[in-house]
Coordinates of C-alpha atoms and ligand atoms in Angstrom, one line a residue:
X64 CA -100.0 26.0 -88.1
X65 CA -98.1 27.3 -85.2
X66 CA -99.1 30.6 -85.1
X67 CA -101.4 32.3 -82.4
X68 CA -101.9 35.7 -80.8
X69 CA -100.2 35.9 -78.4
X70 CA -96.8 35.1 -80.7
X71 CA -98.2 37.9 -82.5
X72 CA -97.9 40.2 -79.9
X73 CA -95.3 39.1 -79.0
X74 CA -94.0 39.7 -82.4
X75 CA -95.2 43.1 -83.0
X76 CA -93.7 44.2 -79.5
X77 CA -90.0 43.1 -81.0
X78 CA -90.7 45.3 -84.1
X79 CA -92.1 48.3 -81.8
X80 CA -89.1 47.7 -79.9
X81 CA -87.1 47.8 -82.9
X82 CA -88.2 50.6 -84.5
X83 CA -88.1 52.3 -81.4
X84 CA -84.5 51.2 -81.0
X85 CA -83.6 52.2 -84.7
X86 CA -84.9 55.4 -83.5
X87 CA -82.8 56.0 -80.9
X88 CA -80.1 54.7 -83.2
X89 CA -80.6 57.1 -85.2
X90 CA -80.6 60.3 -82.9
X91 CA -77.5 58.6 -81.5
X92 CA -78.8 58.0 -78.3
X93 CA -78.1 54.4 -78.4
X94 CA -79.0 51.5 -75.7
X95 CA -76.1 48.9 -75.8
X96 CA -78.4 47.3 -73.1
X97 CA -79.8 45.4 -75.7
X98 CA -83.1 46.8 -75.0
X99 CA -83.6 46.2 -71.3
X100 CA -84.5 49.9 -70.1
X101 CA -82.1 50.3 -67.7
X102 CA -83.4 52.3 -64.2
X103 CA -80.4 55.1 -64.4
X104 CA -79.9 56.7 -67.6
X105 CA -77.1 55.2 -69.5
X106 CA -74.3 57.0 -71.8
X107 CA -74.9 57.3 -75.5
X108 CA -73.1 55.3 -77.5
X109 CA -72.4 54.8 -81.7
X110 CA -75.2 53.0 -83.1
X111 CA -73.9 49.4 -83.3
X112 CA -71.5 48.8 -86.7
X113 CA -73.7 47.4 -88.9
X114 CA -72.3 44.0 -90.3
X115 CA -70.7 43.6 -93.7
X116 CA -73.9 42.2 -95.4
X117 CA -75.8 45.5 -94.5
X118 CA -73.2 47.9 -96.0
X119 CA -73.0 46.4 -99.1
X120 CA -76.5 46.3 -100.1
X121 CA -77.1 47.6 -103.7
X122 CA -79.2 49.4 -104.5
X123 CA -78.6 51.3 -101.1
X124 CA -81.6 51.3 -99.1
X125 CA -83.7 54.2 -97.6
X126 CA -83.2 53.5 -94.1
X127 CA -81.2 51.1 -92.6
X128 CA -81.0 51.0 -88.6
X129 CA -78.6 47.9 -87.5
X130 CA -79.0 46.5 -84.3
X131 CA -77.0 43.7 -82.3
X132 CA -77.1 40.5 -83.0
X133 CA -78.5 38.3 -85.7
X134 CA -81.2 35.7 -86.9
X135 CA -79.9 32.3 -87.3
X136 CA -82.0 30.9 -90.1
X137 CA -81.8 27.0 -90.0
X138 CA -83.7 24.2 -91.6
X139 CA -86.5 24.3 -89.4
X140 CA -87.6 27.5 -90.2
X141 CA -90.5 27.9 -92.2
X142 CA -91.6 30.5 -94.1
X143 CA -95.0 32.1 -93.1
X144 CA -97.1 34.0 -95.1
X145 CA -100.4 35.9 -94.6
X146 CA -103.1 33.3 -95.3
X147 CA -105.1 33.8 -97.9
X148 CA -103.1 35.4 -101.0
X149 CA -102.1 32.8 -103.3
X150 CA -99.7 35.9 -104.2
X151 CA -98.5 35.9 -101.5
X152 CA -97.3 32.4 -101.0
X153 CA -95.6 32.4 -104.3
X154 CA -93.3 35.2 -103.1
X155 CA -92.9 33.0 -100.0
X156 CA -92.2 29.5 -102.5
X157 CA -89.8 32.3 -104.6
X158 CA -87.7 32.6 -101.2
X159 CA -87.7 29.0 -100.2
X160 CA -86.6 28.4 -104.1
X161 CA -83.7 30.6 -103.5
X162 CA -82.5 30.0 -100.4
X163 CA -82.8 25.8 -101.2
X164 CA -79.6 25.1 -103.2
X165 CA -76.8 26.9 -101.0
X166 CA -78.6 26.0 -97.7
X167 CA -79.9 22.9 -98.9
X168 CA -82.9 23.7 -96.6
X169 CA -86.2 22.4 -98.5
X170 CA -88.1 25.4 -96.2
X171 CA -91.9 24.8 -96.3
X172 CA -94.2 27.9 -97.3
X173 CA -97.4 27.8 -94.3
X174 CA -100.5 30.1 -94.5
X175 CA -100.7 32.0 -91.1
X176 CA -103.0 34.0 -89.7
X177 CA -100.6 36.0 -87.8
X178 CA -96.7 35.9 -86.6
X179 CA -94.7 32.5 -86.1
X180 CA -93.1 31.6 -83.0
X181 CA -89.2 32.1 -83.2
X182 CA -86.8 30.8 -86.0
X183 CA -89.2 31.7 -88.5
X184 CA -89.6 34.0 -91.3
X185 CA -93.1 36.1 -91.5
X186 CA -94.5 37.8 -94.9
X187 CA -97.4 39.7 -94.5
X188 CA -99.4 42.8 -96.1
X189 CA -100.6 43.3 -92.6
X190 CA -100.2 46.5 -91.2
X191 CA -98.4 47.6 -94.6
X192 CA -97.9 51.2 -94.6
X193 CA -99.6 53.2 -97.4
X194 CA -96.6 55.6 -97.4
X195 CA -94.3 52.6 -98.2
X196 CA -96.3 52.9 -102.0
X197 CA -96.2 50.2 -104.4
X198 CA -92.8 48.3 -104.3
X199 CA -91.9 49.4 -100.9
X200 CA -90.9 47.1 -97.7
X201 CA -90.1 47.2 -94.2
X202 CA -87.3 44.4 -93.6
X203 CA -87.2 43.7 -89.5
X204 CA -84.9 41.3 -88.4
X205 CA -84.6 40.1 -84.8
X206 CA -82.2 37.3 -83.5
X207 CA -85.8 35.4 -83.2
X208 CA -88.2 36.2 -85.8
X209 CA -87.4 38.0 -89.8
X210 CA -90.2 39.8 -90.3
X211 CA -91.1 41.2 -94.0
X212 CA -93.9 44.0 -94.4
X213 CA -95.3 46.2 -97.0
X214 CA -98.6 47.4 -98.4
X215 CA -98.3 45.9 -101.4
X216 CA -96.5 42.5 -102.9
X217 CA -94.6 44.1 -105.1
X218 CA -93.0 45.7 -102.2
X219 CA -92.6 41.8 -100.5
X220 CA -90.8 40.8 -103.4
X221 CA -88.4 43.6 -103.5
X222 CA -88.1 42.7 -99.7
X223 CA -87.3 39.6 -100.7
X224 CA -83.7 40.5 -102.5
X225 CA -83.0 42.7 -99.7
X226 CA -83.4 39.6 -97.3
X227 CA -81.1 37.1 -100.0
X228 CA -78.3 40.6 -99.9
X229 CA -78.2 40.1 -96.4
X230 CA -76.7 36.5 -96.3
X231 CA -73.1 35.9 -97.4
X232 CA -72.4 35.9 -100.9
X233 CA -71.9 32.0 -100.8
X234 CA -75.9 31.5 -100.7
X235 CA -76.0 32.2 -104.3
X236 CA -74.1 29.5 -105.0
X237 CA -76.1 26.5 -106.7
X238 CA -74.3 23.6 -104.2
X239 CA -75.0 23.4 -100.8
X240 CA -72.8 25.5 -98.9
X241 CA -71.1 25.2 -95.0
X242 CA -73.4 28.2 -93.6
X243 CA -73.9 29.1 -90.9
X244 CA -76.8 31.8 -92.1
X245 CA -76.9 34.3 -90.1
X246 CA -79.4 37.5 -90.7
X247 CA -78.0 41.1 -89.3
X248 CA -80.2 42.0 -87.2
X249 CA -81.6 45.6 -87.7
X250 CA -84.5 47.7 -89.2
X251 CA -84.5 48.5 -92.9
X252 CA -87.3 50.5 -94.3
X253 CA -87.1 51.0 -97.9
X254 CA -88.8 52.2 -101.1
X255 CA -87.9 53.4 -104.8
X256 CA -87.0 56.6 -106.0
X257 CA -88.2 56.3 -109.5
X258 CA -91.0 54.2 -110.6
X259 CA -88.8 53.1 -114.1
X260 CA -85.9 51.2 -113.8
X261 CA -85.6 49.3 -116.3
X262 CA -83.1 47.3 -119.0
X263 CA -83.4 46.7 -122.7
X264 CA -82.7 43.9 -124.4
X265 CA -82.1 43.6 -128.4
X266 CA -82.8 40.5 -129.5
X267 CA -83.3 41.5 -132.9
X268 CA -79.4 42.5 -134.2
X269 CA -79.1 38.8 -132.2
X270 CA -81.3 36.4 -130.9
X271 CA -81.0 35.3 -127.7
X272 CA -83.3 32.4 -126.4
X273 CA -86.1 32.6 -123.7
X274 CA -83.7 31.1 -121.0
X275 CA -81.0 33.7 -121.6
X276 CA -84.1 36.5 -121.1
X277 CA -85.2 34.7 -118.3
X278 CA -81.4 34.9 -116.9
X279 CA -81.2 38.9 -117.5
X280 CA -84.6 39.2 -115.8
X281 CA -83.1 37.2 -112.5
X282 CA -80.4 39.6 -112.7
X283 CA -82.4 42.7 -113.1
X284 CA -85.0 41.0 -110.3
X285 CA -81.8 40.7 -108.1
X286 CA -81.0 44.6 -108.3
X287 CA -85.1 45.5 -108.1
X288 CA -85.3 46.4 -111.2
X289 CA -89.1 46.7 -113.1
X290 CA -89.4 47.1 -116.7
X291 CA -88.0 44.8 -119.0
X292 CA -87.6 46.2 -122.5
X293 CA -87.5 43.5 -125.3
X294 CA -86.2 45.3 -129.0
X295 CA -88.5 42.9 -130.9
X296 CA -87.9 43.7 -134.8
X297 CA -85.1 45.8 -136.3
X298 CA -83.3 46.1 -140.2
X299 CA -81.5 42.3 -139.3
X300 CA -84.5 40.4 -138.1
X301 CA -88.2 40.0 -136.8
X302 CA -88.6 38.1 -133.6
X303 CA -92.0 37.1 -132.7
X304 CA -94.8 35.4 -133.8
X305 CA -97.5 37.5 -135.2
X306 CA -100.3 35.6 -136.5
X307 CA -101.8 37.4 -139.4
X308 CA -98.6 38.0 -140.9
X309 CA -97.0 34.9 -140.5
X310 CA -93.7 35.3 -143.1
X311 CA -92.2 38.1 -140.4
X312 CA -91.0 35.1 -138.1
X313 CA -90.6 32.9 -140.9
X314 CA -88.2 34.8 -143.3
X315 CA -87.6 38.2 -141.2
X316 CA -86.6 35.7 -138.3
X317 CA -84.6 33.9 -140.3
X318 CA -81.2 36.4 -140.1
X319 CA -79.1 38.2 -138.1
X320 CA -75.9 40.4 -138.1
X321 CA -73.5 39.6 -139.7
X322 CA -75.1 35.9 -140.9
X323 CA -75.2 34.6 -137.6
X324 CA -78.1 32.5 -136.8
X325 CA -81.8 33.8 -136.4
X326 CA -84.9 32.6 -134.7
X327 CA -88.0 34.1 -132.7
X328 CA -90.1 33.5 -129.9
X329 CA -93.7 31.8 -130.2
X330 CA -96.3 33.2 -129.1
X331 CA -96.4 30.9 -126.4
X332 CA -92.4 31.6 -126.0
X333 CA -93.1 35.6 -125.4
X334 CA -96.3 34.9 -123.0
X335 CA -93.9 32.2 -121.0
X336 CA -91.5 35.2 -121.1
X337 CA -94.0 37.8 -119.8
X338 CA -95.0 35.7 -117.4
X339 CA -91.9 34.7 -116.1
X340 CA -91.2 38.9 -115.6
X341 CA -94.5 38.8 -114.2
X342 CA -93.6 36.2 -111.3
X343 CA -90.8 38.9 -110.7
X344 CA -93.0 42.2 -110.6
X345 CA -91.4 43.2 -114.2
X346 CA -93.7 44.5 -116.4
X347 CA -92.5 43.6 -120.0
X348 CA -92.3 46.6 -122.5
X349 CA -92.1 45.1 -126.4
X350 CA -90.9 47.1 -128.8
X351 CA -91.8 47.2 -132.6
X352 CA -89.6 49.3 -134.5
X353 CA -91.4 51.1 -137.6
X354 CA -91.4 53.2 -139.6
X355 CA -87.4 52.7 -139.9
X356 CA -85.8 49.7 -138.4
X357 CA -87.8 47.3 -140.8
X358 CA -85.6 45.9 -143.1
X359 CA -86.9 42.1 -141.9
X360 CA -90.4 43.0 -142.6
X361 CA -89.5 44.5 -146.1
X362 CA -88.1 41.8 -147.0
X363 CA -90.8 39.7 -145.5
X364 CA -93.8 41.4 -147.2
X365 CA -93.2 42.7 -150.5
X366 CA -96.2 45.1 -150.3
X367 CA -94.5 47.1 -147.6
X368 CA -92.3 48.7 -149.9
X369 CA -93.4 51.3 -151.9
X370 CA -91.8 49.8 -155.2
X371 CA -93.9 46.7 -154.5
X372 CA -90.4 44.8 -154.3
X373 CA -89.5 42.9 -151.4
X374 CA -86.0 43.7 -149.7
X375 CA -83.0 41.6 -149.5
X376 CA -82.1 40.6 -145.8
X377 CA -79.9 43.2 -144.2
X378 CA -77.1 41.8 -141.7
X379 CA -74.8 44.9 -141.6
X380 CA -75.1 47.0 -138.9
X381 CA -76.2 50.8 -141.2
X382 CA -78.9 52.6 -139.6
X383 CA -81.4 54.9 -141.2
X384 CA -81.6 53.4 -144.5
X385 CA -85.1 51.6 -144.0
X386 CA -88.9 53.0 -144.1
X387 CA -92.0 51.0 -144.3
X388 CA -94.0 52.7 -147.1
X389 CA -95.9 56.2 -145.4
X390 CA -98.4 56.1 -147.9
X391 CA -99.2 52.7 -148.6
X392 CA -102.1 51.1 -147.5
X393 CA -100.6 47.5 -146.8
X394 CA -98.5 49.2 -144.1
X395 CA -101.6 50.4 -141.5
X396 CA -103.3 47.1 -142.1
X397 CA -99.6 45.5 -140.6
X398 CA -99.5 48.4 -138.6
X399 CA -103.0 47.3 -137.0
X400 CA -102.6 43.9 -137.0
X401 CA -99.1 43.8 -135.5
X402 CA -100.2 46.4 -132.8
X403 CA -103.4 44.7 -132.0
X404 CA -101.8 40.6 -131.8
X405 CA -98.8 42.1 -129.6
X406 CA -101.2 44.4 -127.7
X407 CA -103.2 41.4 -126.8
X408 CA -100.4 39.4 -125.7
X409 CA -99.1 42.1 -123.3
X410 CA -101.0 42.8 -119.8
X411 CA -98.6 45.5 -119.0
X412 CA -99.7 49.1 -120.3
X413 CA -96.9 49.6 -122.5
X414 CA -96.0 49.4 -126.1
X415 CA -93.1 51.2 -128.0
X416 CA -92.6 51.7 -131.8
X417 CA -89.0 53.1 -131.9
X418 CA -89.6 55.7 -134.2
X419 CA -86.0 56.4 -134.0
X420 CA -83.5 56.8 -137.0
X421 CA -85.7 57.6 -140.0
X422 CA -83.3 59.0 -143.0
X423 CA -85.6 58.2 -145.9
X424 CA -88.6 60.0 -145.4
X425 CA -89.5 63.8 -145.1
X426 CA -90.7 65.5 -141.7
X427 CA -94.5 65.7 -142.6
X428 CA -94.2 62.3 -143.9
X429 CA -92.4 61.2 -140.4
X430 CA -95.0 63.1 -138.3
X431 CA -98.0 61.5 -140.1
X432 CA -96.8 57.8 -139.8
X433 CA -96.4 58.0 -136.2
X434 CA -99.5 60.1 -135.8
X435 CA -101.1 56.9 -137.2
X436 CA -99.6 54.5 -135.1
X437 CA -100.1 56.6 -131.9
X438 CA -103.6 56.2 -132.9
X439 CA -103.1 52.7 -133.3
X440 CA -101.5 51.9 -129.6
X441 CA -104.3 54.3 -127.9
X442 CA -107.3 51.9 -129.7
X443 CA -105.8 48.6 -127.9
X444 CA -105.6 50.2 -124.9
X445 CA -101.6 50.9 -124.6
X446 CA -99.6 53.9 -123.9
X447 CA -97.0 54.5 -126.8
X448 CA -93.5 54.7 -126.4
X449 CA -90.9 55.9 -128.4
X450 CA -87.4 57.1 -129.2
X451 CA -86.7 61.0 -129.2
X452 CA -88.0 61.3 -132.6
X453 CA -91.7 61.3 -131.6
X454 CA -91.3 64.5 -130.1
X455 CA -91.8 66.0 -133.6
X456 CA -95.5 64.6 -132.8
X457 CA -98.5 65.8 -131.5
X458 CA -97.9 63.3 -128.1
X459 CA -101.3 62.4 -126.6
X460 CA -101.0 63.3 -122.7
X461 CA -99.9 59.5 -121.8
X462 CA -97.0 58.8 -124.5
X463 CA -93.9 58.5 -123.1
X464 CA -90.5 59.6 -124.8
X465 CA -87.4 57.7 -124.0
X466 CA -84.4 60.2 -124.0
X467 CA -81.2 58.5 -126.0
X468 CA -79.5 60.9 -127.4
X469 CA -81.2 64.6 -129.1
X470 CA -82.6 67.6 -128.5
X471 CA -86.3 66.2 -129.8
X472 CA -86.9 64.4 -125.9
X473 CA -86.3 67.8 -124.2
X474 CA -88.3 69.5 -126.3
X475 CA -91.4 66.7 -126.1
X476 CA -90.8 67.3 -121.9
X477 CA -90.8 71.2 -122.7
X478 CA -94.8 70.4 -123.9
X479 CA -95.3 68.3 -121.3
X480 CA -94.2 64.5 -121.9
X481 CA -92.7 62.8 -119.3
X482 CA -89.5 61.1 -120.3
X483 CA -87.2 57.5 -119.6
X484 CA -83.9 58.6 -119.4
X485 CA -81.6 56.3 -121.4
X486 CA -78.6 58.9 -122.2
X487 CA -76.3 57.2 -124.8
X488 CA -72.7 58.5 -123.3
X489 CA -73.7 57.1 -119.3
X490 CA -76.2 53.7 -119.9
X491 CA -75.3 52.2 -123.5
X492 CA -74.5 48.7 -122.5
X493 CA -73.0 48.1 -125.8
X494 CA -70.2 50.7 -125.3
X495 CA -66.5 50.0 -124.7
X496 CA -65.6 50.0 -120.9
X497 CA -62.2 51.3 -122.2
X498 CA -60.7 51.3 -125.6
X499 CA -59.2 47.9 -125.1
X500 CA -62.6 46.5 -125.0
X501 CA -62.9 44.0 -127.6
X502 CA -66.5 43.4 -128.0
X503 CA -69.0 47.0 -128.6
X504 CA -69.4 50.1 -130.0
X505 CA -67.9 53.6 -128.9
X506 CA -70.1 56.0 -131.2
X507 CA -71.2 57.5 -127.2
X508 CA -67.7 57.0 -126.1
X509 CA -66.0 54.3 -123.8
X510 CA -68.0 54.1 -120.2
X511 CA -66.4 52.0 -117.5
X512 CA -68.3 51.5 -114.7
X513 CA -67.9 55.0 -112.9
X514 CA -69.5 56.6 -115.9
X515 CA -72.4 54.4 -116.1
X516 CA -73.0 55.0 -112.2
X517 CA -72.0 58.6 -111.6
X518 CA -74.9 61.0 -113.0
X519 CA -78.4 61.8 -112.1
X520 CA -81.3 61.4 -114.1
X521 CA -83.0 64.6 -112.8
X522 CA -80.3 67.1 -113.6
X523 CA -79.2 64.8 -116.9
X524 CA -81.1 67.0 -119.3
X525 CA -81.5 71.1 -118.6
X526 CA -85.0 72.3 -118.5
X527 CA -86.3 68.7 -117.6
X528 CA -86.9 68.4 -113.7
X529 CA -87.3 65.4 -112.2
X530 CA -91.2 65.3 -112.1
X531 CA -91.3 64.9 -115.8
X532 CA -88.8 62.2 -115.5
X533 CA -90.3 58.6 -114.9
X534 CA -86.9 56.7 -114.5
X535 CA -84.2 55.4 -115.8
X536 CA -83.3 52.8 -118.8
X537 CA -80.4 51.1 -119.5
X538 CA -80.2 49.6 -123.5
X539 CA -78.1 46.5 -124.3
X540 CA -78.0 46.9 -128.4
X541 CA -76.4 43.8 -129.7
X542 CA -74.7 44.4 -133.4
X543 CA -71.2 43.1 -131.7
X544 CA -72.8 40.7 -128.6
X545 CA -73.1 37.3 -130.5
X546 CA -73.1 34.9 -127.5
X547 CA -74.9 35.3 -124.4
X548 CA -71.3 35.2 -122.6
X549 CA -70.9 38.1 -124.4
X550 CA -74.2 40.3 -122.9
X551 CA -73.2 39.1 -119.6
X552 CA -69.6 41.0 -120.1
X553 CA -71.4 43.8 -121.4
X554 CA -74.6 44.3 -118.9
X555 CA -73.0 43.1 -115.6
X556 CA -71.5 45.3 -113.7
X557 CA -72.9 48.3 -115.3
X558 CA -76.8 47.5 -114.8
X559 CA -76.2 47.0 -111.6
X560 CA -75.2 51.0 -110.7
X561 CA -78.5 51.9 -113.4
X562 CA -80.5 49.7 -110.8
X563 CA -79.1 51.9 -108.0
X564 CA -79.5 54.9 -109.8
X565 CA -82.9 54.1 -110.7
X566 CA -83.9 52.9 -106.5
X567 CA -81.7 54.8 -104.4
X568 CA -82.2 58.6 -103.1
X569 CA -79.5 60.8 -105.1
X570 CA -78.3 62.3 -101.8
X571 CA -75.5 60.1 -100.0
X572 CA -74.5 58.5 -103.5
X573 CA -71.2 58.6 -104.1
X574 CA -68.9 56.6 -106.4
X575 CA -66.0 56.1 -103.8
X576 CA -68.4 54.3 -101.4
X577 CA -70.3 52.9 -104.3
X578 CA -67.5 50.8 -105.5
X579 CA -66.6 49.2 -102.3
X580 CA -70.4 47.7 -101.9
X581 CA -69.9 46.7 -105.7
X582 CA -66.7 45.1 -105.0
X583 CA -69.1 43.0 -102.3
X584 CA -71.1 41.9 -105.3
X585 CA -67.8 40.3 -107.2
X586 CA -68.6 37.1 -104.9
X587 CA -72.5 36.5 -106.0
X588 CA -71.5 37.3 -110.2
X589 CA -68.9 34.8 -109.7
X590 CA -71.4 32.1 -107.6
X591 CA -74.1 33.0 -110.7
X592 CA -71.4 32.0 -113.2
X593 CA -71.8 35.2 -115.6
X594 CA -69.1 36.6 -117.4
X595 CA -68.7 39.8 -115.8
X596 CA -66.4 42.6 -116.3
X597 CA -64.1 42.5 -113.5
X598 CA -62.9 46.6 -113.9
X599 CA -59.8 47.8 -112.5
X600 CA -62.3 50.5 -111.2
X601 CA -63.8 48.3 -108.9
X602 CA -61.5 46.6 -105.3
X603 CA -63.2 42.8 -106.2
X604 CA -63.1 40.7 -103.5
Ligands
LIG962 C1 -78.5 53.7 -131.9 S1 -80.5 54.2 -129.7 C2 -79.7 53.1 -132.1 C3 -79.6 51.6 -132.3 C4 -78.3 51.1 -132.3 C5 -77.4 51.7 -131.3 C6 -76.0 51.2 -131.2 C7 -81.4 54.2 -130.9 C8 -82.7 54.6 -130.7 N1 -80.9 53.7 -132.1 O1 -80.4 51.3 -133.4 O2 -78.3 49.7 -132.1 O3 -77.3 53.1 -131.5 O4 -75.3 51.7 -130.2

């Protein structure tokens, strides 16, 4: 281990220095001295021009103080991490993981009980600043030492992306690249403006296997996002596992729009899943739609129905048309049993029913189903989540409503709820960009890219502040997106100004400087190998 006090000092004294300088910086009383107090007071200067890695970070960071200069990382660099957290070292071993196939630099993870000597990168909780919350970092970069800080490792993780923004775009590639890698130097202090940024997947109009999920949750980890949404069940198809009612899988799996191919995830599959958000400080969020939205499971289950008759499979794309049966009492024992196997296989304190879209049953009969099932959630131990609709309800204090498209949500915040923001017409990744968009819907009109980015979830709805608004959501429904080529058209760019949206303080954000940090980001999509949509909105490099 090559760590020792005295480094630490040493260490601690660049970062004062730094701060210090970004200080100055910032009153734009600048030492171009490089830091060497000079006897005779100097003239101010600019603050240094901070290089093209730092001004196209997305999403924008709170605070970002360049200074000259820059860290060369190289393969003897190691990657030091605050001994003792076996948390810890796997955010260190997720950096080293990333770094490896552009660099081609196999950069070994080492305990340390304080700061390395130079060259090396240093990731500690140590002298994390309370203020800097949950997922919030200090990133300090010298030309000897990067050093990574915050109070908790959600916040080292989100440090993390910041660090991989900071190189050029070719270390995303997956072949070792020429380098050099150079680090701007500077300060950047950073944390979240909203605790709910989060994407939505529908797998259940099509399936999409656990790699592609695990691919959309790299992307959303990229843009530090933190809830992943997963649309589990819908009219076309039932996808995942439940135990006690084993024919959902088997025959509500089975279909999809349009007679495209089904499938579901095992248990096992949706735990690797979790998991895998888990490594990435993304709390998973299923959703099981009911009492509408369950085609699959009335055709599954004939005793859902209140006719006793099982359903044919549905793969048109009709909303509204489907109710489990209100009064029956086959549907609270699914109900119960569905809640309780997917509560138990969720850690995160989340789980939504939908609720949404219910044509077929009166308002008392509405309001008394998802009565019940708010009941249900509460007894395992989850918060419920769903749709507008639920605001017709009696919410218990810690349900959440998730604003897509009516009056019901503003109302629900009116009494109190707090509310996702998921308007329709600005983050409906299944929209058409533009009417020549082949692929999507346009039911909440066409949004390019400007429209997804440019609004603010705090002034979105009147009457609803932006206390009683946790974040922001973006929903990829997939009736038209049949391959995954297709989502990554759809999501990409557009999640990543939701992501911003979601992080990054509403003062200072601004389309026209928006789209040239965007146009920064054409480089990595392309070194991923997604599909994305390459608007005529945006100056691509
Ligand atoms: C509305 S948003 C729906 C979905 C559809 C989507 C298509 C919501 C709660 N319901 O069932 O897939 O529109 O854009």
């Amino acid at each position: 281990m090559r760590t020792n006090l005295q480094t630490f000092g040493k260490m601690e004294r660049s970062l004062i220095f730094l701060i210090g300088t970004a200080f100055l910086f910032s009153c734009g009383n600048a030492d171009p001295s490089g830091g060497k107090t000079p006897a005779v007071p100097v003239t101010p200067s600019a603050t240094p021009e901070a290089p093209p890695t730092m001004k196209s970070l997305i999403p924008k960071p709170q605070s970002v103080q360049p200074a000259p200069g820059g860290f060369s990382l190289t393969a003897a660099a190691g990657i030091y991490v605050q001994t003792g957290s076996g948390e810890i070292a796997a955010i260190g071993g997720y950096l080293a993981e990333k770094l490896k196939p552009a660099t081609g630099f196999d950069l070994a993870v080492i305990p340390a009980a304080g700061a390395p000597g130079a060259g090396n990168i240093y990731i500690t909780l140590d002298g994390g600043d309370p203020a800097l919350g949950e997922e919030g970092y200090t990133l300090a970069v010298t030309p000897d030492l990067i050093a990574l800080v915050a109070y908790m490792p959600a916040g080292l993780f989100r440090g993390v992306q910041t660090l991989r923004q900071l190189l050029a775009a070719p270390i995303e590639q997956s072949t070792v690249q020429p380098g050099p890698w150079v680090v701007p130097a500077g300060v950047i202090r950073d944390q979240p403006r909203f605790s709910w940024r989060g994407a939505m997947l529908d797998v259940a109009r099509h399936f999409f296997a656990p790699e592609d999920v695990k691919a959309f949750i790299d992307w959303m980890a990229y843009y530090k996002m933190n809830r992943l949404h997963l649309h589990l069940s819908d009219d076309q198809g039932w996808r995942i596992e439940i135990k006690s009612w084993p024919n959902l899988a088997m025959v509500g799996g089975a279909t999809s729009v349009g007679g495209d191919p089904g499938g579901w995830y095992t248990q096992t599959q949706y735990a690797e899943i979790v998991a895998y958000a888990q490594s990435r400080y993304i709390t998973v969020i299923p959703e099981i739609e009911m009492p509408g939205h369950t085609n699959a499971a009335l055709a599954s289950y004939a005793e859902l129905n209140c006719d006793g008759v099982a359903r044919e499979p549905h793969t048109g794309i009709d909303v509204g048309f489907s109710t489990l049966c209100v009064g029956g009492d086959a549907t609270y024992q699914f109900v119960d049993d569905v809640i309780r196997e997917v509560a138990a296989l969720t850690p995160g304190p989340y789980l939504h029913i939908g609720g949404d879209e219910v044509q077929t049953l009166s308002p008392e009969e509405y309001i008394s189903f998802v009565q019940k099932a708010q009941g249900v959630v509460n007894k395992y131990g989850k918060r419920m989540i769903g749709w507008d609709e639920i605001g017709r309800i009696d919410l218990l204090p810690q349900t959440i409503v998730q604003y897509w498209n009516g009056p019901l949500a503003q109302e629900a915040a009116r009494k109190g709820a707090k509310l996702i923001m998921s308007p329709s017409s600005r983050t409906y990744l299944d929209q058409k960009y533009t009417s020549a968009t082949e692929l999507g819907l346009n039911w909440a009109g066409n949004i390019e890219v400007q429209e997804a980015y440019s609004w603010d979830p705090a002034t979105q709805l009147e009457g609803v502040s932006e206390g009683q608004v946790l974040g922001v959501e973006a929903p990829l429904w997939t009736e038209t997106i049949r391959t995954w080529a297709d989502a990554e058209y759809m999501v990409l760019p557009r999640l990543i100004g939701i992501a911003e949206i979601g992080w990054s303080s509403a003062s200072g954000r601004e389309w026209n400087e928006y789209r040239l940090r965007l146009a920064e980001h054409g480089p990595r999509l392309t070194a991923w190998k997604v599909n994305y949509y390459r608007s005529p909105q945006v100056p691509w490099k």
